[in-house]
Short mmCIF file of C-alpha atoms in Angstrom, two decimals:
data_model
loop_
_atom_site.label_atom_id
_atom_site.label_comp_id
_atom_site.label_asym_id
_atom_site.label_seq_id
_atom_site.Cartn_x
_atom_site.Cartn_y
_atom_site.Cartn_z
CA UNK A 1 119.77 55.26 123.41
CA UNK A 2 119.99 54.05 119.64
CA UNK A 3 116.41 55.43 119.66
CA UNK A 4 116.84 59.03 120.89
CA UNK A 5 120.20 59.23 118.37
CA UNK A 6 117.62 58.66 115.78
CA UNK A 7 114.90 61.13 117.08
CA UNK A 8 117.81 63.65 117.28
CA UNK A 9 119.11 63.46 113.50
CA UNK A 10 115.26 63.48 112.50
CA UNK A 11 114.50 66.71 114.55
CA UNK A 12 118.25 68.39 113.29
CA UNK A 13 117.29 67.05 109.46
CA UNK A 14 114.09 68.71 109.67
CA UNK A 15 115.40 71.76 111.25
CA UNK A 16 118.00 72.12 108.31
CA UNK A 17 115.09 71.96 105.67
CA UNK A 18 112.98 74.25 107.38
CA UNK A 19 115.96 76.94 107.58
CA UNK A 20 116.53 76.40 103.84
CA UNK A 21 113.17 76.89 103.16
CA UNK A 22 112.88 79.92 105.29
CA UNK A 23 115.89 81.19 103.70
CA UNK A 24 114.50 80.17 99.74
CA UNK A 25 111.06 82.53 100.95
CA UNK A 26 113.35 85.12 102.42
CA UNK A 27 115.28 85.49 99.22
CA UNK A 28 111.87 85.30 96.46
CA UNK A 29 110.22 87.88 99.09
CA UNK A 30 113.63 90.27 98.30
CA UNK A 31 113.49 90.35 95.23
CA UNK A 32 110.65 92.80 94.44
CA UNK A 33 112.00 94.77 96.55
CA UNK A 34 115.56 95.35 94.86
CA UNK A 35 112.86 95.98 91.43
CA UNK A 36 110.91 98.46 93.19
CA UNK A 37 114.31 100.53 93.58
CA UNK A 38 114.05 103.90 91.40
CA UNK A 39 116.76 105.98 89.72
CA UNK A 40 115.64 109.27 90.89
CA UNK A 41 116.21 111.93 87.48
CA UNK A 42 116.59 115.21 88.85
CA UNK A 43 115.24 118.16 86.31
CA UNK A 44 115.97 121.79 86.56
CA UNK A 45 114.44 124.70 85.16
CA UNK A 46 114.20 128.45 85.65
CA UNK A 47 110.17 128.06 85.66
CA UNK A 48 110.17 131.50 83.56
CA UNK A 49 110.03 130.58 80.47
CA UNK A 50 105.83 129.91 79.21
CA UNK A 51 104.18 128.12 77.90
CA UNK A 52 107.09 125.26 77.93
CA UNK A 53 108.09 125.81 82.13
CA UNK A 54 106.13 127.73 84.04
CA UNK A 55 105.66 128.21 87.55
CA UNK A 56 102.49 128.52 88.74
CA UNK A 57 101.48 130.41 92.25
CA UNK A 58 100.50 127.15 93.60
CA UNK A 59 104.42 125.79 93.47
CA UNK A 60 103.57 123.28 90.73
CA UNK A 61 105.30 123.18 87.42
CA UNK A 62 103.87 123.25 84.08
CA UNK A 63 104.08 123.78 80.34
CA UNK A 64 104.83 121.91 77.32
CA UNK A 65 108.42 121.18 78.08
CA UNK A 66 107.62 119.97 81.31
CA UNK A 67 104.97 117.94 80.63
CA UNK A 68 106.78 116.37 77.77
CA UNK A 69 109.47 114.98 80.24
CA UNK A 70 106.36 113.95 83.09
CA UNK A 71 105.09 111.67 80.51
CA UNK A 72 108.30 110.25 79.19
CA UNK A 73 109.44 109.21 82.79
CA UNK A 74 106.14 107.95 83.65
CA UNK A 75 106.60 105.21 80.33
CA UNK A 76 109.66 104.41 82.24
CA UNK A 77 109.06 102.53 85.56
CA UNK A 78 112.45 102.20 87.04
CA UNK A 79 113.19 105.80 87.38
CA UNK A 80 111.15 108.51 89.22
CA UNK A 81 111.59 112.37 88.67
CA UNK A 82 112.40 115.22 91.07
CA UNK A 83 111.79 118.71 90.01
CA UNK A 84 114.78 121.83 91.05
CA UNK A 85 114.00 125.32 90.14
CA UNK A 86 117.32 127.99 89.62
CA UNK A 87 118.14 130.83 87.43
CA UNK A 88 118.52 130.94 83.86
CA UNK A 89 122.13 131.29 84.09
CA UNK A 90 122.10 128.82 86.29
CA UNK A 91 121.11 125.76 84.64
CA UNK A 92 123.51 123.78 82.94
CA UNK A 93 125.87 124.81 85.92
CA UNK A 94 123.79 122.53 87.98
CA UNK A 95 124.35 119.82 85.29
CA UNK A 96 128.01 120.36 85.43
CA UNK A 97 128.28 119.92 88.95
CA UNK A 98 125.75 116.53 89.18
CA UNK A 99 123.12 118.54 91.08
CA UNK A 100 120.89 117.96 88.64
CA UNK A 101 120.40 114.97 85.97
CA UNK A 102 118.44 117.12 82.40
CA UNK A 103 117.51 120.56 81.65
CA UNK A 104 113.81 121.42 80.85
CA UNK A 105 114.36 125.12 79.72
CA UNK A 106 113.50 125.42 75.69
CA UNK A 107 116.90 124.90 75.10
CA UNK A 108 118.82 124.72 71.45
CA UNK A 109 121.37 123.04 70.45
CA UNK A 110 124.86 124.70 69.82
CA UNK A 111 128.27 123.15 68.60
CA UNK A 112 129.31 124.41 71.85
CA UNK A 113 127.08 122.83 74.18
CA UNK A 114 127.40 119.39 72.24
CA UNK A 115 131.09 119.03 73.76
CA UNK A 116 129.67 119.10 76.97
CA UNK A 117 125.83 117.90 77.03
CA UNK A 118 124.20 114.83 75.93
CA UNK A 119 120.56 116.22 73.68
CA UNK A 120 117.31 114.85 73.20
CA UNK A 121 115.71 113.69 70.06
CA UNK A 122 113.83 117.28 69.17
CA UNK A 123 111.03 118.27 71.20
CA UNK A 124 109.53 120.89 69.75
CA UNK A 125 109.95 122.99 66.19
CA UNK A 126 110.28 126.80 66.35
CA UNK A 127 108.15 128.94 64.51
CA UNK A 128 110.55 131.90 64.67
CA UNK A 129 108.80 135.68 64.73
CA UNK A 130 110.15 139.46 65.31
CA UNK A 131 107.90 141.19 67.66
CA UNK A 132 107.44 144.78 66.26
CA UNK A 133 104.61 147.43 67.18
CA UNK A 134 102.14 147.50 64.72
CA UNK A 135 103.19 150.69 63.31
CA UNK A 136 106.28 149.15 62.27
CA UNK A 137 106.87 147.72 58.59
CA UNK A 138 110.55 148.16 57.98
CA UNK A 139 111.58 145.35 60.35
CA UNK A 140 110.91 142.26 58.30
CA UNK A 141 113.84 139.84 58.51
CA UNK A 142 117.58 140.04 60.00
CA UNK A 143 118.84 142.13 57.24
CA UNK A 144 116.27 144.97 57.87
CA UNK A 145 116.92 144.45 61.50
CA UNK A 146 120.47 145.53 61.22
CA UNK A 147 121.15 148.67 63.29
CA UNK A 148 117.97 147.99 65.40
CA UNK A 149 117.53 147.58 68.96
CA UNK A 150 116.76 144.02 70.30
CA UNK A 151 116.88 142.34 73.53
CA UNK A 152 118.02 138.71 74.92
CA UNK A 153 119.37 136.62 77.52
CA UNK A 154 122.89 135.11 77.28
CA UNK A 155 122.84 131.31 75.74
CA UNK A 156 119.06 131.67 74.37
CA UNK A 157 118.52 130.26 71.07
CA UNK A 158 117.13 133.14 69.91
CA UNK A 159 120.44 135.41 71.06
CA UNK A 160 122.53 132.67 69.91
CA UNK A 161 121.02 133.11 66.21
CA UNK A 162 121.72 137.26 66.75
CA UNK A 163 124.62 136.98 67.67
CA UNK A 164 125.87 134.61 64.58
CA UNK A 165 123.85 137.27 62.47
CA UNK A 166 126.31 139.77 63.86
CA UNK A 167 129.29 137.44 63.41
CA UNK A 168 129.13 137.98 59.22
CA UNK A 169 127.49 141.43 59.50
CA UNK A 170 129.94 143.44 61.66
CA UNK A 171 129.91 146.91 59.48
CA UNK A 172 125.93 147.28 61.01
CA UNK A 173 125.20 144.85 63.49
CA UNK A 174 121.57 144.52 65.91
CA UNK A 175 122.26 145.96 69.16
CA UNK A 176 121.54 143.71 71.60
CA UNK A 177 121.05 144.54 75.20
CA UNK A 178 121.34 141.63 77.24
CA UNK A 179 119.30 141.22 80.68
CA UNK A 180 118.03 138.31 83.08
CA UNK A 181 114.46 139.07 82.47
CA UNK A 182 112.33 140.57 80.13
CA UNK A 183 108.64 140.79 79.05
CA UNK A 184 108.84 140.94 75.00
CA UNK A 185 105.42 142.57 74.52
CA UNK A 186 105.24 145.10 77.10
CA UNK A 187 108.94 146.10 76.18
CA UNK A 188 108.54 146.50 72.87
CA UNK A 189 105.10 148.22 73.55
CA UNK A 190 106.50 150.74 75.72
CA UNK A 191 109.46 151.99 72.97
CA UNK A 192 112.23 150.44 75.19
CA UNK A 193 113.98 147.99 71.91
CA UNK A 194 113.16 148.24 68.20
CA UNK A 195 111.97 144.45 68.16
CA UNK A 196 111.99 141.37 70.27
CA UNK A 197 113.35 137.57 68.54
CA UNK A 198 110.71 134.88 69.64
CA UNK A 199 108.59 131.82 68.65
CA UNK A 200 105.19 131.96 67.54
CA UNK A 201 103.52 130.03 70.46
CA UNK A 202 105.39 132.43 73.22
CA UNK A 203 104.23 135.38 71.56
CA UNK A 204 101.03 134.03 71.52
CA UNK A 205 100.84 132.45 75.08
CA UNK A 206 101.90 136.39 76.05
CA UNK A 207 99.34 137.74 74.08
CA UNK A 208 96.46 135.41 76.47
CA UNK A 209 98.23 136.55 79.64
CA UNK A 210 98.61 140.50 78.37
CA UNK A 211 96.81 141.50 75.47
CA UNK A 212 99.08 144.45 74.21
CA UNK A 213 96.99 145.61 71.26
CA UNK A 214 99.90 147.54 69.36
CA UNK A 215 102.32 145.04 69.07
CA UNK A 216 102.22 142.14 65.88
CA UNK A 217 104.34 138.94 64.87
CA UNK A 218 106.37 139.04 61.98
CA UNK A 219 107.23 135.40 60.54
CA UNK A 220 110.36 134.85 59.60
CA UNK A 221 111.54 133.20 56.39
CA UNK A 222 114.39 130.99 56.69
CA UNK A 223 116.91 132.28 53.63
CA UNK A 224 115.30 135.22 53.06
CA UNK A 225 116.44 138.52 53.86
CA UNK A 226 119.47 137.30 55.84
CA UNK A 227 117.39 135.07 58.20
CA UNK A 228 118.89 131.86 58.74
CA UNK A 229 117.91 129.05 61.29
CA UNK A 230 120.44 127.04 62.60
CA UNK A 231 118.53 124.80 64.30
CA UNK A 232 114.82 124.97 64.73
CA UNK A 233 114.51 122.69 67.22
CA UNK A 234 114.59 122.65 71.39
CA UNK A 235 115.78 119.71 72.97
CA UNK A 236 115.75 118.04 76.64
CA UNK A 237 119.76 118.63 77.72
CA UNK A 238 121.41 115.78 79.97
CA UNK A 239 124.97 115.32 80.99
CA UNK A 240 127.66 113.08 80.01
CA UNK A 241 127.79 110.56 82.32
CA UNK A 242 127.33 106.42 82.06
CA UNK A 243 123.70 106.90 83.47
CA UNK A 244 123.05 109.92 81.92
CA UNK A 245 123.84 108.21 78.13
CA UNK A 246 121.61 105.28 79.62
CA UNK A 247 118.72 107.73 80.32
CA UNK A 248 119.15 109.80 77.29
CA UNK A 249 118.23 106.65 75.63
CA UNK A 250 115.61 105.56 77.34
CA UNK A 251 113.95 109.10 76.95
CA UNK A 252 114.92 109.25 73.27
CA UNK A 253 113.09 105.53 72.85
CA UNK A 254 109.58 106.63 74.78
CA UNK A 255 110.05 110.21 72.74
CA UNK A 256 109.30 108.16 69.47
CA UNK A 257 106.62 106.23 70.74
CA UNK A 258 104.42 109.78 72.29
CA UNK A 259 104.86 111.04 68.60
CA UNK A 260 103.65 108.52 66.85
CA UNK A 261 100.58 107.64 69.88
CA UNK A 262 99.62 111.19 69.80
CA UNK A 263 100.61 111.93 73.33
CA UNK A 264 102.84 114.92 72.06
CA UNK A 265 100.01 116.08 69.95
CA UNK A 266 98.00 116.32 72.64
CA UNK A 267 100.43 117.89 74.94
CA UNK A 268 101.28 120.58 72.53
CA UNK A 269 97.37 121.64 71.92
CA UNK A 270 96.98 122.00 75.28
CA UNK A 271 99.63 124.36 76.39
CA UNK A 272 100.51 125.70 72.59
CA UNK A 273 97.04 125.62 70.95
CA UNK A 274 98.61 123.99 67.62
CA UNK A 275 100.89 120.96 67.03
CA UNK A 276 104.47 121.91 67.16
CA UNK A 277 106.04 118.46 67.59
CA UNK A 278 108.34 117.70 65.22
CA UNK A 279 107.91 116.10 62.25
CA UNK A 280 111.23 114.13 62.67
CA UNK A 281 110.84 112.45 65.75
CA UNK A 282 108.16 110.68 63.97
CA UNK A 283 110.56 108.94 61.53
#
């Protein structure tokens, strides 16, 4: 009887240690699992706005902005990104409410938009231009712009800069008309405004899609002639939560390292056909 007790204890000792060590694999087999977990970063854009978000036929995004962001997130493996597509106006609401994480639209930066959004290091340096016809040679900076016809969306950069013009100029402002979508060549080509307010690589990446012949770029001075550039950069917007400050970092961090590898370079060749990254980020 002795004998079995024994037996019994061995088989209920050795039962105990096999249970811990199932338990021991159990818990080193979970692990990679909880690491393979992803923060999934959703990004929003109109898609309408080339060559930095654009919208191809085929569904798929592209364009400097967005390509900028796909190769930040892929540099950082615990988060995976998830592409939303709304209307201009639209944008940052989606940011407000959480339903989406950043903005990829070739946004500025505004005193305003600080209180509520979080900004990327600068992405990408304007090169700003007036779009005239050919024919034109008064319209040369804001000052000879004054009284002219322009057009813009609401919260562009480029409206935001007319509209501060305006601000100190109020005895002969530029009319703006304001719409949800224009083509700046075509419109300009056809008579409809005086001059369209741009950047050098959209003009161009226009030019490639429509070649209008009549229409030229005008490069704009900054100081000169009443032209004055608040801020010639477009960032990557986030919100202002806890994880959106942690991601903002993160992004800012891998935004350093692309400059100074070249991957930027590269990135802006492709879609821009010169390198607009700025010089700053590389500091």
């Amino acid at each position: 009887m002795e004998e079995l007790t024994m037996s019994f204890k061995k088989i209920t000792i050795l039962s105990l240690v096999a249970a811990g060590a199932f338990a021991t694999v159990a818990t080193t087999t979970a692990t990679p699992t909880q690491a393979a977990k992803k923060t999934t970063i959703t990004a929003i854009t109109d898609g309408n706005v080339a060559p930095f978000a654009v919208k191809e036929k085929s569904g798929k995004l592209d364009g400097y902005d967005v390509d900028v962001l796909k190769a930040v997130v892929k540099k950082l493996p615990q988060y995976k990104l998830k592409w939303k597509i709304a209307e201009y106006d639209a944008l940052l609401g989606n940011i407000d409410s959480g339903r989406a994480d950043v903005g990829v639209n070739h946004f500025g930066k505004t005193a305003e938009r600080q209180e509520k959004y979080l900004f990327s290091k600068p992405i990408f340096q304007d090169k700003p231009v007036f779009i005239v016809k050919k024919s034109n040679n008064k319209i040369k900076s804001f000052n000879s712009a004054a009284g002219h016809t322009t057009v813009a969306q609401v919260g562009t950069g480029f409206s935001l800069e007319l509209e501060a013009y305006n601000k100190t100029h109020k005895k002969n402002p530029i009319k703006i008309t304001y719409v949800k979508d224009y083509h700046d060549l075509q419109d300009i080509s056809q008579g409809k405004y005086d001059f369209a307010y741009t950047d050098l690589s959209m003009y161009k990446a226009e030019q490639k899609q429509y070649k209008i012949n009549d229409v030229k770029a005008v490069k704009l001075t900054n100081g000169k002639g009443g032209t004055k550039f608040n801020q010639p950069y477009t960032y990557v917007v986030f919100g202002k939560t806890a994880e959106d400050k942690k991601f903002q970092k993160a992004v800012n961090k891998e935004l350093v390292k692309l400059a100074k590898d070249g991957t930027l370079t590269k990135i802006s060749k492709k879609y821009l056909g010169a390198n607009y990254v700025p010089a700053v980020l590389k500091n």
